CSV table of C-alpha atoms and ligand atoms in Angstrom, one decimal:
chain,number,residue,atom,x,y,z
A,1,MET,CA,202.0,88.9,18.7
A,2,SER,CA,202.2,88.1,22.1
A,3,ASP,CA,205.4,86.1,24.1
A,4,LEU,CA,202.2,84.4,24.8
A,5,ASP,CA,200.8,83.6,21.3
A,6,LEU,CA,200.7,79.6,21.3
A,7,ASP,CA,203.2,79.4,18.7
A,8,ARG,CA,206.0,81.0,20.9
A,9,ARG,CA,205.0,80.6,24.6
A,10,THR,CA,206.1,77.4,26.8
A,11,GLY,CA,204.3,78.2,29.6
A,12,TRP,CA,202.8,80.4,32.0
A,13,PRO,CA,204.6,83.8,32.8
A,14,PRO,CA,205.0,84.0,36.9
A,15,GLY,CA,201.6,86.4,37.4
A,16,LEU,CA,199.8,83.4,35.7
A,17,ARG,CA,201.0,80.6,38.0
A,18,VAL,CA,199.5,81.8,41.4
A,19,LEU,CA,197.2,79.3,42.3
A,20,LEU,CA,199.5,76.9,39.9
A,21,ASP,CA,202.6,77.3,42.4
A,22,ILE,CA,200.5,76.5,45.5
A,23,HIS,CA,198.2,73.5,43.4
A,24,PRO,CA,201.4,72.1,41.5
A,25,ARG,CA,200.6,68.9,38.9
A,26,GLU,CA,202.0,66.4,41.6
A,27,SER,CA,199.0,67.6,44.0
A,28,TRP,CA,196.2,67.2,41.3
A,29,PRO,CA,195.6,63.2,42.2
A,30,ASN,CA,194.9,64.2,45.6
A,31,ALA,CA,192.9,67.1,45.4
A,32,ALA,CA,189.6,67.4,47.1
A,33,GLY,CA,188.7,70.1,44.4
A,34,ILE,CA,188.4,67.9,41.3
A,35,GLY,CA,184.5,66.5,41.5
A,36,PRO,CA,183.3,64.9,38.4
A,37,THR,CA,183.8,67.9,35.5
A,38,GLY,CA,187.0,68.3,36.4
A,39,ARG,CA,187.6,64.9,36.4
A,40,PHE,CA,185.9,64.4,32.8
A,41,TRP,CA,187.5,67.6,31.3
A,42,LEU,CA,190.7,65.1,32.1
A,43,GLN,CA,189.5,63.0,30.0
A,44,ARG,CA,188.6,64.5,27.2
A,45,HIS,CA,192.2,66.2,26.9
A,46,ASP,CA,194.1,62.9,27.3
A,47,LEU,CA,191.6,61.6,24.3
A,48,PHE,CA,192.5,64.2,22.5
A,49,ARG,CA,196.0,63.9,23.1
A,50,GLU,CA,195.7,60.1,22.8
A,51,LEU,CA,193.4,60.3,19.2
A,52,THR,CA,196.0,63.0,17.8
A,53,GLN,CA,198.8,60.6,18.6
A,54,ALA,CA,197.6,57.5,17.2
A,55,LEU,CA,196.6,59.6,14.1
A,56,ALA,CA,199.7,61.3,13.4
A,57,MET,CA,201.5,57.7,13.7
A,58,ALA,CA,199.2,56.3,11.4
A,59,ALA,CA,200.1,59.0,9.0
A,60,GLY,CA,203.6,58.2,9.5
A,61,GLU,CA,203.5,54.5,8.9
A,62,LEU,CA,201.4,55.1,5.8
A,63,ARG,CA,204.2,57.6,4.5
A,64,GLU,CA,207.0,54.9,5.4
A,65,GLY,CA,205.2,51.9,3.3
A,66,ARG,CA,204.2,50.3,6.5
A,67,LEU,CA,200.8,50.9,6.2
A,68,ASP,CA,198.5,50.2,3.4
A,69,ALA,CA,195.8,51.7,2.3
A,70,ALA,CA,193.1,49.2,3.0
A,71,ARG,CA,193.7,49.0,5.7
A,72,PHE,CA,194.3,53.2,6.9
A,73,VAL,CA,191.5,54.4,5.3
A,74,PRO,CA,188.4,52.6,7.6
A,75,TRP,CA,190.6,52.7,10.4
A,76,PHE,CA,191.4,56.9,10.4
A,77,ARG,CA,188.2,58.6,8.2
A,78,PRO,CA,186.5,58.1,11.6
A,79,ARG,CA,188.6,58.8,13.9
A,80,MET,CA,189.8,61.9,12.4
A,81,GLY,CA,186.4,63.4,11.8
A,82,PHE,CA,185.5,62.7,15.5
A,83,LEU,CA,188.7,64.4,16.6
A,84,LEU,CA,188.1,67.6,14.2
A,85,GLN,CA,184.1,68.1,15.6
A,86,GLU,CA,184.2,66.5,19.4
A,87,LEU,CA,187.4,69.1,19.5
A,88,HIS,CA,185.9,72.2,17.6
A,89,GLY,CA,182.2,71.2,20.2
A,90,HIS,CA,185.1,70.7,23.2
A,91,HIS,CA,186.0,74.8,22.4
A,92,ARG,CA,183.0,75.9,21.8
A,93,ILE,CA,181.7,74.9,25.7
A,94,GLU,CA,184.8,76.2,27.0
A,95,ASP,CA,184.6,79.8,25.3
A,96,LEU,CA,180.8,79.7,25.9
A,97,HIS,CA,180.2,78.6,29.3
A,98,TYR,CA,183.5,77.5,31.7
A,99,PHE,CA,185.9,80.3,30.4
A,100,PRO,CA,183.2,83.2,32.1
A,101,VAL,CA,183.0,81.0,35.4
A,102,PHE,CA,186.5,81.0,35.7
A,103,GLN,CA,187.4,84.8,34.8
A,104,ALA,CA,185.2,85.8,37.0
A,105,ALA,CA,186.4,83.8,39.7
A,106,ASP,CA,189.8,85.1,39.7
A,107,PRO,CA,190.3,88.2,38.2
A,108,ARG,CA,194.2,87.9,38.0
A,109,LEU,CA,194.0,84.7,36.0
A,110,ALA,CA,191.6,86.6,33.0
A,111,ARG,CA,194.3,87.2,31.0
A,112,GLY,CA,195.3,83.6,30.4
A,113,PHE,CA,191.8,82.8,29.8
A,114,GLU,CA,192.2,85.3,26.9
A,115,VAL,CA,195.0,83.7,26.0
A,116,LEU,CA,193.1,80.4,25.8
A,117,ASN,CA,190.5,81.5,23.4
A,118,ALA,CA,192.5,83.0,21.3
A,119,ASP,CA,194.2,79.8,21.1
A,120,HIS,CA,190.7,78.0,20.1
A,121,HIS,CA,191.2,80.6,17.1
A,122,THR,CA,194.0,79.7,16.0
A,123,ILE,CA,193.6,75.8,17.0
A,124,ASP,CA,190.2,76.3,14.9
A,125,ARG,CA,192.1,77.4,11.8
A,126,ALA,CA,194.0,74.7,12.3
A,127,ILE,CA,191.2,72.7,12.4
A,128,ALA,CA,189.7,73.6,9.1
A,129,GLU,CA,194.1,72.7,7.8
A,130,LEU,CA,193.6,69.6,9.2
A,131,GLY,CA,190.1,68.6,7.8
A,132,THR,CA,191.6,70.2,4.0
A,133,ALA,CA,194.7,67.9,4.2
A,134,SER,CA,192.3,65.2,5.5
A,135,ASP,CA,190.3,65.1,2.5
A,136,THR,CA,192.4,65.7,0.3
A,137,LEU,CA,194.8,62.4,0.8
A,138,LEU,CA,191.5,60.2,1.6
A,139,HIS,CA,190.1,60.8,-2.2
A,140,ALA,CA,193.7,60.8,-3.6
A,141,LEU,CA,194.1,56.9,-2.2
A,142,ALA,CA,190.2,56.7,-3.5
A,143,VAL,CA,191.8,57.6,-7.0
A,144,PRO,CA,193.3,54.7,-8.5
A,145,ALA,CA,195.2,56.8,-11.0
A,146,ASP,CA,196.5,59.3,-8.8
A,147,ASP,CA,199.9,59.8,-6.9
A,148,PRO,CA,199.3,60.0,-3.2
A,149,ALA,CA,202.6,60.8,-2.6
A,150,ALA,CA,202.2,64.4,-2.4
A,151,ALA,CA,198.9,63.8,0.1
A,152,VAL,CA,200.5,61.7,2.2
A,153,ALA,CA,203.4,63.6,2.6
A,154,GLY,CA,201.2,66.8,3.3
A,155,LEU,CA,199.0,65.0,6.6
A,156,ALA,CA,202.4,63.6,7.7
A,157,THR,CA,203.4,67.3,8.3
A,158,THR,CA,200.4,68.7,9.0
A,159,LEU,CA,199.1,66.0,11.9
A,160,PRO,CA,202.9,67.1,14.0
A,161,ALA,CA,202.4,70.3,14.0
A,162,PHE,CA,198.7,70.2,15.2
A,163,LEU,CA,199.6,67.8,18.3
A,164,HIS,CA,202.7,70.1,18.2
A,165,ARG,CA,200.0,73.0,19.5
A,166,LEU,CA,197.0,71.2,21.0
A,167,LEU,CA,199.1,70.3,23.9
A,168,ARG,CA,200.7,73.0,24.5
A,169,HIS,CA,197.5,74.6,25.0
A,170,LEU,CA,196.0,71.4,26.6
A,171,ASP,CA,198.9,71.4,29.4
A,172,ASP,CA,198.4,75.4,29.8
A,173,GLU,CA,195.0,74.8,30.3
A,174,GLU,CA,194.8,72.5,32.6
A,175,ASP,CA,197.6,74.3,34.4
A,176,LEU,CA,195.1,77.6,35.2
A,177,VAL,CA,191.9,75.8,35.3
A,178,ILE,CA,192.8,72.2,37.5
A,179,PRO,CA,194.4,75.0,40.3
A,180,LEU,CA,191.7,77.2,40.2
A,181,LEU,CA,189.2,74.1,40.7
A,182,ILE,CA,191.2,73.3,43.5
A,183,ASP,CA,191.2,76.7,45.2
A,184,ARG,CA,187.6,76.7,44.9
A,185,GLY,CA,185.6,73.9,44.7
A,186,GLU,CA,183.5,73.0,42.2
A,187,GLY,CA,180.1,73.4,43.6
A,188,PRO,CA,180.5,77.1,44.3
A,189,LEU,CA,182.1,77.5,41.1
A,190,GLY,CA,178.7,76.6,40.1
A,191,ILE,CA,180.2,74.0,37.9
A,192,GLY,CA,179.7,70.6,39.4
B,1,FE2,FE1,190.5,74.8,25.2
B,2,FE2,FE1,190.2,72.1,26.8
């Protein structure tokens, strides 16, 4: 276990902040280096954040009785399926296509991309757990004789924990990648 594990770290150590210190988040909105690829990629991250947050809120409302199953199920089912599938695909593209390019571009950051790759494995296991918790809940809600309370509580607990991990990963990934895009430019990196 390392201090850089997803569940332990609170950001990057100084050695992995070399470009972030030069290009802090406040400078990103006006940075010329972020082109269509970087903007699209940031939009995907925001979508994953918002969707996971909305799903966690809906599960909480279901548990508290402020949302009934008839309204919850048709809203929840497609959005959860979309999130889990898109997130898994997003990780694959990063691992196979983008991270090798970024690691080669600046070896000082290589360790950070190894950590992010390990995050993907952790999150992919969490995606499987979340899929199971979601299926269990949807099944319990579909069988009138079942008491869904345990399944509702299970999902309402799993989702905020998943969100917490996801936010850590997305923030740290952006803190590593965006300063590199600004520093080098998408075209010269070969991803524009
Ligand atoms: Fe990622
Ligand atoms: Fe990502």
